[in-house]
PDB file of C-alpha atoms in Angstrom:
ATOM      1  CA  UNK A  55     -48.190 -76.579-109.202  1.00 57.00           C
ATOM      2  CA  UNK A  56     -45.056 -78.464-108.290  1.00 66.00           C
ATOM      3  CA  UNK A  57     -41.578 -77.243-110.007  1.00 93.00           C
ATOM      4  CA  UNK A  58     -39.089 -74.905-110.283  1.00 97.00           C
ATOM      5  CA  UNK A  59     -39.383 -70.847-109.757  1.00 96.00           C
ATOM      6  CA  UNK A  60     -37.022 -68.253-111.339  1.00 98.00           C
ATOM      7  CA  UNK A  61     -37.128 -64.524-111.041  1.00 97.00           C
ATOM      8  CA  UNK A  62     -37.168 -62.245-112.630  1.00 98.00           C
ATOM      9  CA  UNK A  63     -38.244 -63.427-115.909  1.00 96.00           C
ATOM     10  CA  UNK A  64     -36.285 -60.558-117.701  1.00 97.00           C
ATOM     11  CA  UNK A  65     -34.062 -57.741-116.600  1.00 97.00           C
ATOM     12  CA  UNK A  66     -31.785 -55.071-118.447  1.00 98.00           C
ATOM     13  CA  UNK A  67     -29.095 -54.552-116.073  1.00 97.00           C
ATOM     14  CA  UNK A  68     -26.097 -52.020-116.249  1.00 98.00           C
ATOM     15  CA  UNK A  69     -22.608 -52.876-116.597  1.00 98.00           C
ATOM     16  CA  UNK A  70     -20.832 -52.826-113.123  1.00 98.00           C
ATOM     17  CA  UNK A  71     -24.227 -53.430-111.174  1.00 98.00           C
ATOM     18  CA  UNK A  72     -24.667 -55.995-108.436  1.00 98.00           C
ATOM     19  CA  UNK A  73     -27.622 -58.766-109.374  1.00 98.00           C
ATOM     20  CA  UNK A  74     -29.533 -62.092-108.023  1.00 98.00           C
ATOM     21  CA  UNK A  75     -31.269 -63.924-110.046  1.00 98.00           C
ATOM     22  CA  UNK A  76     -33.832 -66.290-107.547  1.00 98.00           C
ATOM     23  CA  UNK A  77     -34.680 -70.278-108.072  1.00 98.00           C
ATOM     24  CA  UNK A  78     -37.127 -71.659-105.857  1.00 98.00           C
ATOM     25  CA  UNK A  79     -38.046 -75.675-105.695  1.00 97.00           C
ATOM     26  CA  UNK A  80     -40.533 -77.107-103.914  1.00 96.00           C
ATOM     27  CA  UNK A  81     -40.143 -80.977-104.997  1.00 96.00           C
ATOM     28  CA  UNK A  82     -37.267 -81.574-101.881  1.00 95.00           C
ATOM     29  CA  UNK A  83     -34.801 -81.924-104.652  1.00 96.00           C
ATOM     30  CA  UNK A  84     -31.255 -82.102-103.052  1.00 95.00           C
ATOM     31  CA  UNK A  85     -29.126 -81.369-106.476  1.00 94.00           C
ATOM     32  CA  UNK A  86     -29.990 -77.864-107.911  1.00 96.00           C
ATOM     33  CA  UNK A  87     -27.927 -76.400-110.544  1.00 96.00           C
ATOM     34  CA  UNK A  88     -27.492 -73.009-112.751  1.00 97.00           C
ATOM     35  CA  UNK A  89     -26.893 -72.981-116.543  1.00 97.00           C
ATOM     36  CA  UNK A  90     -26.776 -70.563-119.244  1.00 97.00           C
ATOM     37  CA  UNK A  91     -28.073 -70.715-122.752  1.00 96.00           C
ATOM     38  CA  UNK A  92     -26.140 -68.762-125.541  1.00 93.00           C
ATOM     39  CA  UNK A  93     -26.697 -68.751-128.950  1.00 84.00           C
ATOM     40  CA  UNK A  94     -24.874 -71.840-130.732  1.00 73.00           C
ATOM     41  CA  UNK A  95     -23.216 -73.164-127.300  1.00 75.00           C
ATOM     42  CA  UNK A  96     -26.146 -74.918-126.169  1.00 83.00           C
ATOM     43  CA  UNK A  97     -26.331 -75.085-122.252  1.00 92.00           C
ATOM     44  CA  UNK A  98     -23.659 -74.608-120.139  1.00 93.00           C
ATOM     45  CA  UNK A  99     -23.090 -75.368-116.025  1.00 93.00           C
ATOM     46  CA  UNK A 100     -22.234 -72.527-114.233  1.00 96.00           C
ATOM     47  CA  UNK A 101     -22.476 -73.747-110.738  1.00 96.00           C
ATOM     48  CA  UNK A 102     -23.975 -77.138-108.882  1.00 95.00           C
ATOM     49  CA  UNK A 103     -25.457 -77.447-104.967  1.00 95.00           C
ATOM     50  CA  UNK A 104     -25.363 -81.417-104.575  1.00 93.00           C
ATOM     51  CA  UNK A 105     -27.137 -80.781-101.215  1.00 95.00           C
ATOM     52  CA  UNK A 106     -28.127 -78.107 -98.845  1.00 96.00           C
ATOM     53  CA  UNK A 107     -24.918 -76.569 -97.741  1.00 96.00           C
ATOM     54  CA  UNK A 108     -22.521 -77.445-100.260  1.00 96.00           C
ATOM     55  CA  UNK A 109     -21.711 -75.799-103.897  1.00 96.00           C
ATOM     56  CA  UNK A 110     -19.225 -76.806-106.737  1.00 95.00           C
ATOM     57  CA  UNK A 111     -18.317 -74.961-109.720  1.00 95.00           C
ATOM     58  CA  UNK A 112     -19.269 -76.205-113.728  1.00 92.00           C
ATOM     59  CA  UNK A 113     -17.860 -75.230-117.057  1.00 91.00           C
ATOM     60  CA  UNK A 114     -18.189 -71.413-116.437  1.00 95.00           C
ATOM     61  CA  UNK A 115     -18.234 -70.372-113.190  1.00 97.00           C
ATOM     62  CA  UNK A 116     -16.406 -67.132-113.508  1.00 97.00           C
ATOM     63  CA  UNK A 117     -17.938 -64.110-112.282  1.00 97.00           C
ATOM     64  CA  UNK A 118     -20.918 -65.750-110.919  1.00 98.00           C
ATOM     65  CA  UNK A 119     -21.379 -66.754-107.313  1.00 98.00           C
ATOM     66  CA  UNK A 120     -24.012 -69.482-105.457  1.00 98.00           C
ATOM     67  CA  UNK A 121     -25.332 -69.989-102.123  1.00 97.00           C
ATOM     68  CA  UNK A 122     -27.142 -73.401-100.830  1.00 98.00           C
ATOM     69  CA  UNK A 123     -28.552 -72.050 -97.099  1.00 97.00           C
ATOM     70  CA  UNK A 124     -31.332 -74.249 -97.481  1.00 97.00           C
ATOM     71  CA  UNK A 125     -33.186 -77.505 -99.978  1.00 97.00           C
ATOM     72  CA  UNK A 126     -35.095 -74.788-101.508  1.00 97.00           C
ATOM     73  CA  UNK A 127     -33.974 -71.938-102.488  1.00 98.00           C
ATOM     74  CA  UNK A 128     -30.465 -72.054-104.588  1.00 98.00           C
ATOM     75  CA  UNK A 129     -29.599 -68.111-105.571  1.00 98.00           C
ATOM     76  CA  UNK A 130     -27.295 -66.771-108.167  1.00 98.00           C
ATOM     77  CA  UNK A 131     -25.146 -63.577-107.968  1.00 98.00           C
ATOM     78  CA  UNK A 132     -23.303 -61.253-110.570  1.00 98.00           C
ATOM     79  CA  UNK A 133     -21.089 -59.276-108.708  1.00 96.00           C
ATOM     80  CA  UNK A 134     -20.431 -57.000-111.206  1.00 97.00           C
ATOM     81  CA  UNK A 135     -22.112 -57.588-114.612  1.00 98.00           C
ATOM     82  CA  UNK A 136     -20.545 -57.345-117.419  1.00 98.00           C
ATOM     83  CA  UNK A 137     -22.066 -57.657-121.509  1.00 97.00           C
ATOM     84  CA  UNK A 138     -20.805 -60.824-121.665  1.00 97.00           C
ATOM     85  CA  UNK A 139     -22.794 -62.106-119.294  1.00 98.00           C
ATOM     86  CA  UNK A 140     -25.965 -61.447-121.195  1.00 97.00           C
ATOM     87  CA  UNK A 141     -27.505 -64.676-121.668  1.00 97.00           C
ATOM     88  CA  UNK A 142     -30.413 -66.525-120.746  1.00 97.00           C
ATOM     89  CA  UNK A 143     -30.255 -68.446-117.674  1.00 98.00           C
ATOM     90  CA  UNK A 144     -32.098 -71.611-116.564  1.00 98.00           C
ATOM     91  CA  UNK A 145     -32.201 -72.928-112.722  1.00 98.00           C
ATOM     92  CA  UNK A 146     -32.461 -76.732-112.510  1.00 96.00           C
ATOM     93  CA  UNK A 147     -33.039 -79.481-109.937  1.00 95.00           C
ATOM     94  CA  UNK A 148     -33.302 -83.024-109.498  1.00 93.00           C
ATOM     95  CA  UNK A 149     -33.786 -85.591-106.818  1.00 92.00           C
ATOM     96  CA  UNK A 150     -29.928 -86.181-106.210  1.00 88.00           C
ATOM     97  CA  UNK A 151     -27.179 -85.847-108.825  1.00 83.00           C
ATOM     98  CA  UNK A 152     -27.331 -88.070-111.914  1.00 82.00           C
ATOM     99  CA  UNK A 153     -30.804 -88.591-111.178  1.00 88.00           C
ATOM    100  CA  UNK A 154     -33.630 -86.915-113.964  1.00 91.00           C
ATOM    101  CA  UNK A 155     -33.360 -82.731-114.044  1.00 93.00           C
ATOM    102  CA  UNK A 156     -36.283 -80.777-114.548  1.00 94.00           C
ATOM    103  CA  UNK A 157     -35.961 -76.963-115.742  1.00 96.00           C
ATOM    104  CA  UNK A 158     -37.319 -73.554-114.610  1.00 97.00           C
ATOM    105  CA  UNK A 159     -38.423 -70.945-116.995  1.00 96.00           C
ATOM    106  CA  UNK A 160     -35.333 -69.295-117.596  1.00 96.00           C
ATOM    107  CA  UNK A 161     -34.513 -65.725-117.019  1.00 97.00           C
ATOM    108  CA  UNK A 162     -33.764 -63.641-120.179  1.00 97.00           C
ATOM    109  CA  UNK A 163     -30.648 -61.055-118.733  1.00 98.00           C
ATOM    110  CA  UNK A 164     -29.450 -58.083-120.812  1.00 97.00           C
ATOM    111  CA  UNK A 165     -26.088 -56.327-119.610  1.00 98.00           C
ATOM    112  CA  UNK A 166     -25.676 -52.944-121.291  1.00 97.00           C
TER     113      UNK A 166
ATOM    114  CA  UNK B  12     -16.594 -83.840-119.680  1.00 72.00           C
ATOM    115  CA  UNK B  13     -18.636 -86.066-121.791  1.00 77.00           C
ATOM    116  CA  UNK B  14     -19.462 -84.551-125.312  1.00 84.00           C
ATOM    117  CA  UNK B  15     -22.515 -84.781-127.281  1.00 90.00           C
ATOM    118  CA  UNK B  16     -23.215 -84.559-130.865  1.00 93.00           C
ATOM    119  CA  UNK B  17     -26.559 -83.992-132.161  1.00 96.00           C
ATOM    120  CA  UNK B  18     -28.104 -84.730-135.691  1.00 97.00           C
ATOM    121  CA  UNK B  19     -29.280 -83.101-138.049  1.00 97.00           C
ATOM    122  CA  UNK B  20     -28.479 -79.671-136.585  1.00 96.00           C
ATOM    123  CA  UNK B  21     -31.817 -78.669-138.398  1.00 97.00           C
ATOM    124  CA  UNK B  22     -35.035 -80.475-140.089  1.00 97.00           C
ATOM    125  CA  UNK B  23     -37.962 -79.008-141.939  1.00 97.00           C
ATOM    126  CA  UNK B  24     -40.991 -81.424-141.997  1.00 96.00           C
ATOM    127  CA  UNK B  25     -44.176 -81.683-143.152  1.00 97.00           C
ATOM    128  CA  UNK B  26     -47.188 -81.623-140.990  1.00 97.00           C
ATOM    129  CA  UNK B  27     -47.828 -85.529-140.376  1.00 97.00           C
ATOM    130  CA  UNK B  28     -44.360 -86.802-141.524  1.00 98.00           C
ATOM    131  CA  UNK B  29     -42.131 -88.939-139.019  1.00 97.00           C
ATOM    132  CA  UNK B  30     -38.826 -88.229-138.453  1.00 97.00           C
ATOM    133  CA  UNK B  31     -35.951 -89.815-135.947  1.00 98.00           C
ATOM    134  CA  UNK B  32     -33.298 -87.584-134.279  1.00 98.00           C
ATOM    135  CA  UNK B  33     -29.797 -89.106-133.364  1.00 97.00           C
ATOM    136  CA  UNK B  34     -27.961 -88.451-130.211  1.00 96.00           C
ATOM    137  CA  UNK B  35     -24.374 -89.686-129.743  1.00 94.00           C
ATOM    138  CA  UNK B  36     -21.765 -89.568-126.502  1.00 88.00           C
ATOM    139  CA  UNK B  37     -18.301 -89.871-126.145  1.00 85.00           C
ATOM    140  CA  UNK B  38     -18.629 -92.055-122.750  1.00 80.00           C
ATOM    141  CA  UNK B  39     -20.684 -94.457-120.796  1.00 74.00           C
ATOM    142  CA  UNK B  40     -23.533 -92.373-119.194  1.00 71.00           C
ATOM    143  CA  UNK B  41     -25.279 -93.279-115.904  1.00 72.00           C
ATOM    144  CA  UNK B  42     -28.321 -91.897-117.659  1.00 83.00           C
ATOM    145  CA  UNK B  43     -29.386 -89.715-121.160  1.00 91.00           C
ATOM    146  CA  UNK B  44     -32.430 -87.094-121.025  1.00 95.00           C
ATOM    147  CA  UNK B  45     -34.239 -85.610-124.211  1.00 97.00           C
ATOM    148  CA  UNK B  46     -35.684 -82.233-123.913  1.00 96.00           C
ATOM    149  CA  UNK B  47     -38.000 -79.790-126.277  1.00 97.00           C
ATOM    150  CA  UNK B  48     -37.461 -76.195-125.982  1.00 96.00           C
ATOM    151  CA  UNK B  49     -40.464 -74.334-127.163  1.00 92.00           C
ATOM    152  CA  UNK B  50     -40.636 -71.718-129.184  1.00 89.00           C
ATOM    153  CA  UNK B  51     -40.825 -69.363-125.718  1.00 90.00           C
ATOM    154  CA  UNK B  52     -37.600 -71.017-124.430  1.00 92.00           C
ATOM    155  CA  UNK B  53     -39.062 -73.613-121.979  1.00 93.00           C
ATOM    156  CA  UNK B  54     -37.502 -76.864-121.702  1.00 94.00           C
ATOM    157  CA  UNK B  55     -39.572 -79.609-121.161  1.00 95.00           C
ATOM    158  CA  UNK B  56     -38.968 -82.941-120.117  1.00 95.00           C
ATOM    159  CA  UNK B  57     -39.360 -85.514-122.918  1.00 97.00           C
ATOM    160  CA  UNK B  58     -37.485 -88.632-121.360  1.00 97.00           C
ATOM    161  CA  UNK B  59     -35.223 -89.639-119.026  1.00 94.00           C
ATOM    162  CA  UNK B  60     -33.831 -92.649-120.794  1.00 93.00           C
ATOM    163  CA  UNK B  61     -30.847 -94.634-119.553  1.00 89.00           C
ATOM    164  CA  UNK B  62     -31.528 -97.427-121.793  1.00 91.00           C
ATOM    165  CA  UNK B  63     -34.027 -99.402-123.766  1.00 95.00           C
ATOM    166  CA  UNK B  64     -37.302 -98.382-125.100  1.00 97.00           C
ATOM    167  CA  UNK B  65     -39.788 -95.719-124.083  1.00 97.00           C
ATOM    168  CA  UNK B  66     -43.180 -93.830-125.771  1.00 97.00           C
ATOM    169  CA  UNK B  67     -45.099 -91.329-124.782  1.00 96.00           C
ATOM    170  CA  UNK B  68     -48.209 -90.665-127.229  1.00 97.00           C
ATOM    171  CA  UNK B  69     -46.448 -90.018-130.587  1.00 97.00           C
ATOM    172  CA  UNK B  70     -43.068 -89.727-129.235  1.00 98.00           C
ATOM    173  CA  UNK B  71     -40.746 -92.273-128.304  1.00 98.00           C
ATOM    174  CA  UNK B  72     -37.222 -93.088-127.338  1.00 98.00           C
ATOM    175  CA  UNK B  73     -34.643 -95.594-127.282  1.00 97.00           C
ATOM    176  CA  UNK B  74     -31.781 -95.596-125.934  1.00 95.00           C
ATOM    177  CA  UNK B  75     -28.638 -98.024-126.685  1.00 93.00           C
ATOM    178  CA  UNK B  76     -26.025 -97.700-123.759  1.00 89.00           C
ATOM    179  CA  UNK B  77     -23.526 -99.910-125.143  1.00 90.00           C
ATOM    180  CA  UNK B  78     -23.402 -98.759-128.264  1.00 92.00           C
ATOM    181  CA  UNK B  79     -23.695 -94.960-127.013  1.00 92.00           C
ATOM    182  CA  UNK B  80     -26.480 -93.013-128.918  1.00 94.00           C
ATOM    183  CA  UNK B  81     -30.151 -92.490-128.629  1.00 96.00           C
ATOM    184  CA  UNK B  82     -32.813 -91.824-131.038  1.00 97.00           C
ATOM    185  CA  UNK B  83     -35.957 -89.526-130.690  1.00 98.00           C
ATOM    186  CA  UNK B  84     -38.827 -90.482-132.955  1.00 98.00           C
ATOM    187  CA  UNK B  85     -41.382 -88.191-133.797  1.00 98.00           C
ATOM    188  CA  UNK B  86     -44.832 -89.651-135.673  1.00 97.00           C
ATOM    189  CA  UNK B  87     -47.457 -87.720-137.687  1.00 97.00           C
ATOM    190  CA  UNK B  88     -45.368 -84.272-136.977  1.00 97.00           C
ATOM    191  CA  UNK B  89     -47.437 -81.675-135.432  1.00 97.00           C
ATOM    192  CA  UNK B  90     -47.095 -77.693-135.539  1.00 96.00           C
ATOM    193  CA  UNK B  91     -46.960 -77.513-132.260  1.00 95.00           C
ATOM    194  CA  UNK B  92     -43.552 -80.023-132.192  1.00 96.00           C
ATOM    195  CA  UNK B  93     -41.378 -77.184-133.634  1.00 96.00           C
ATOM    196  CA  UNK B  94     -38.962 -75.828-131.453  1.00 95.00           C
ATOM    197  CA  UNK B  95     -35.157 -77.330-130.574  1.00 96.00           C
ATOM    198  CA  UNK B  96     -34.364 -80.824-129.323  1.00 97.00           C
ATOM    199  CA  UNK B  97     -31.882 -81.615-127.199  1.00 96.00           C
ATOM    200  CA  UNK B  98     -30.231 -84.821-125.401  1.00 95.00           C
ATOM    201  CA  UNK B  99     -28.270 -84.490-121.914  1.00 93.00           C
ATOM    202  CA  UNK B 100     -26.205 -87.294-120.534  1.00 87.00           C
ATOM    203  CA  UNK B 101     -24.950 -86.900-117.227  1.00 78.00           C
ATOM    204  CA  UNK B 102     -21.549 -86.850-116.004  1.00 69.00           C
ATOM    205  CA  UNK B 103     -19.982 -86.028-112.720  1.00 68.00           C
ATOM    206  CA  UNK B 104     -22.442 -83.010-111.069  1.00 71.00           C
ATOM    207  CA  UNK B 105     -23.649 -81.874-114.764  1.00 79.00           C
ATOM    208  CA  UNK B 106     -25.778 -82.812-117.826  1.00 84.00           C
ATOM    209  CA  UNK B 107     -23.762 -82.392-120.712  1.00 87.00           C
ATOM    210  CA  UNK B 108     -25.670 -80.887-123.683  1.00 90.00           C
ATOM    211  CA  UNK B 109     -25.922 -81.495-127.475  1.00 90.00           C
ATOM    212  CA  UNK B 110     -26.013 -78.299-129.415  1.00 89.00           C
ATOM    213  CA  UNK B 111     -29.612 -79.540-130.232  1.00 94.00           C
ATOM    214  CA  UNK B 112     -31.959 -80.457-133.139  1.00 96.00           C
ATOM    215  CA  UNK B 113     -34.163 -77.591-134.559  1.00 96.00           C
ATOM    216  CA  UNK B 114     -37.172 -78.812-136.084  1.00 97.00           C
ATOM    217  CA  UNK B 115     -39.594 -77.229-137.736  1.00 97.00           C
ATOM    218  CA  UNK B 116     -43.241 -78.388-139.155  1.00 97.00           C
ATOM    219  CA  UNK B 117     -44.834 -76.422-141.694  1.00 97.00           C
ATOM    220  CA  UNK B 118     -48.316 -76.923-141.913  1.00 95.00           C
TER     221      UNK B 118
END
């Protein structure tokens, strides 16, 4: 089935500790973004790829990093958790920017 | 950015009721998306909705561009429609998103 990958699904991760969370698409979308979901804030941008190649930062990009090597594959890194970063994150594409966004599952991180 | 105000924050419903959930935005959007996160956290795709008039089995949408604000309407409320609503309008790289609707149907 068509769509969006994320992985893991969950992880408990310790403070200081290097981590990638994975998104996959396979519909050729050229905008692919990263947002987390906290209780009472809603969703939140972290970083945007408008196209293979090229990244911007959102609302939050601060300790989080993004690659865009290729249309599929749009990876985001914690250099060095920390508890605030416990959140759940969602992975999201769509056809170019502005254009309708569809949603992966989400990954559920814990930073202890 | 462009912000988004959602109403009501929550709504308990009878199975079979119809209710109607308001979206407004500060600005002129290209475009306005509703979403329903389950109860398992998935967002899924209700509408994408820049304007007018759309339905979808017992769902529909409209949206009013001018006047900035949609409306979600739900008919004959079903268990399985609990979970969190949310609108998105999109600004410049980013979907800017209510703080959402959470519904509930009691059976």
């Amino acid at each position: 089935i068509a769509g969006i990958t994320q992985a893991p699904t969950s992880q408990i991760l310790a403070a200081g500790r290097r981590m990638t969370l994975r998104c996959t698409q396979d519909m050729r979308h050229n905008a692919m973004y990263w947002y987390r979901q906290d209780l009472g804030l809603g969703l939140r941008l972290i970083h945007y790829s408008n196209t293979a190649g090229t990244t911007g930062k959102g609302e939050v990009p601060d300790g989080y990093s993004v690659s865009r090597a290729n249309t599929d594959d749009f990876p985001l890194t914690l250099a060095s958790a920390v508890p605030s970063q416990t959140s759940v994150y969602f992975c999201a594409s769509s056809a170019q920017q502005g254009s309708e966004a569809f949603f992966g599952q989400g990954t559920r991180l814990t930073v202890v | 950015g462009i912000q988004v105000e959602q109403s009501p924050p929550d709504l308990i419903l009878q199975e079979g009721a119809n209710s109607t959930l308001r979206c407004n935005f500060s600005d002129s959007v290209n475009n306005l998306q509703w979403f329903h996160q389950n109860p398992w956290g998935q967002l899924i795709n209700l509408f994408y909705i820049p304007s007018g008039t759309k339905q979808n089995g017992r769902l529909s949408a409209t949206t009013v561009a001018t006047e900035r604000y949609s409306l979600l309407y739900i008919s004959s409320s079903q268990t399985t429609d609990s979970g969190v609503y949310f609108c998105a309008s999109t600004g410049a790289n980013n979907l800017f998103f209510g703080t959402g609707t959470r519904l509930t149907v009691i059976p």
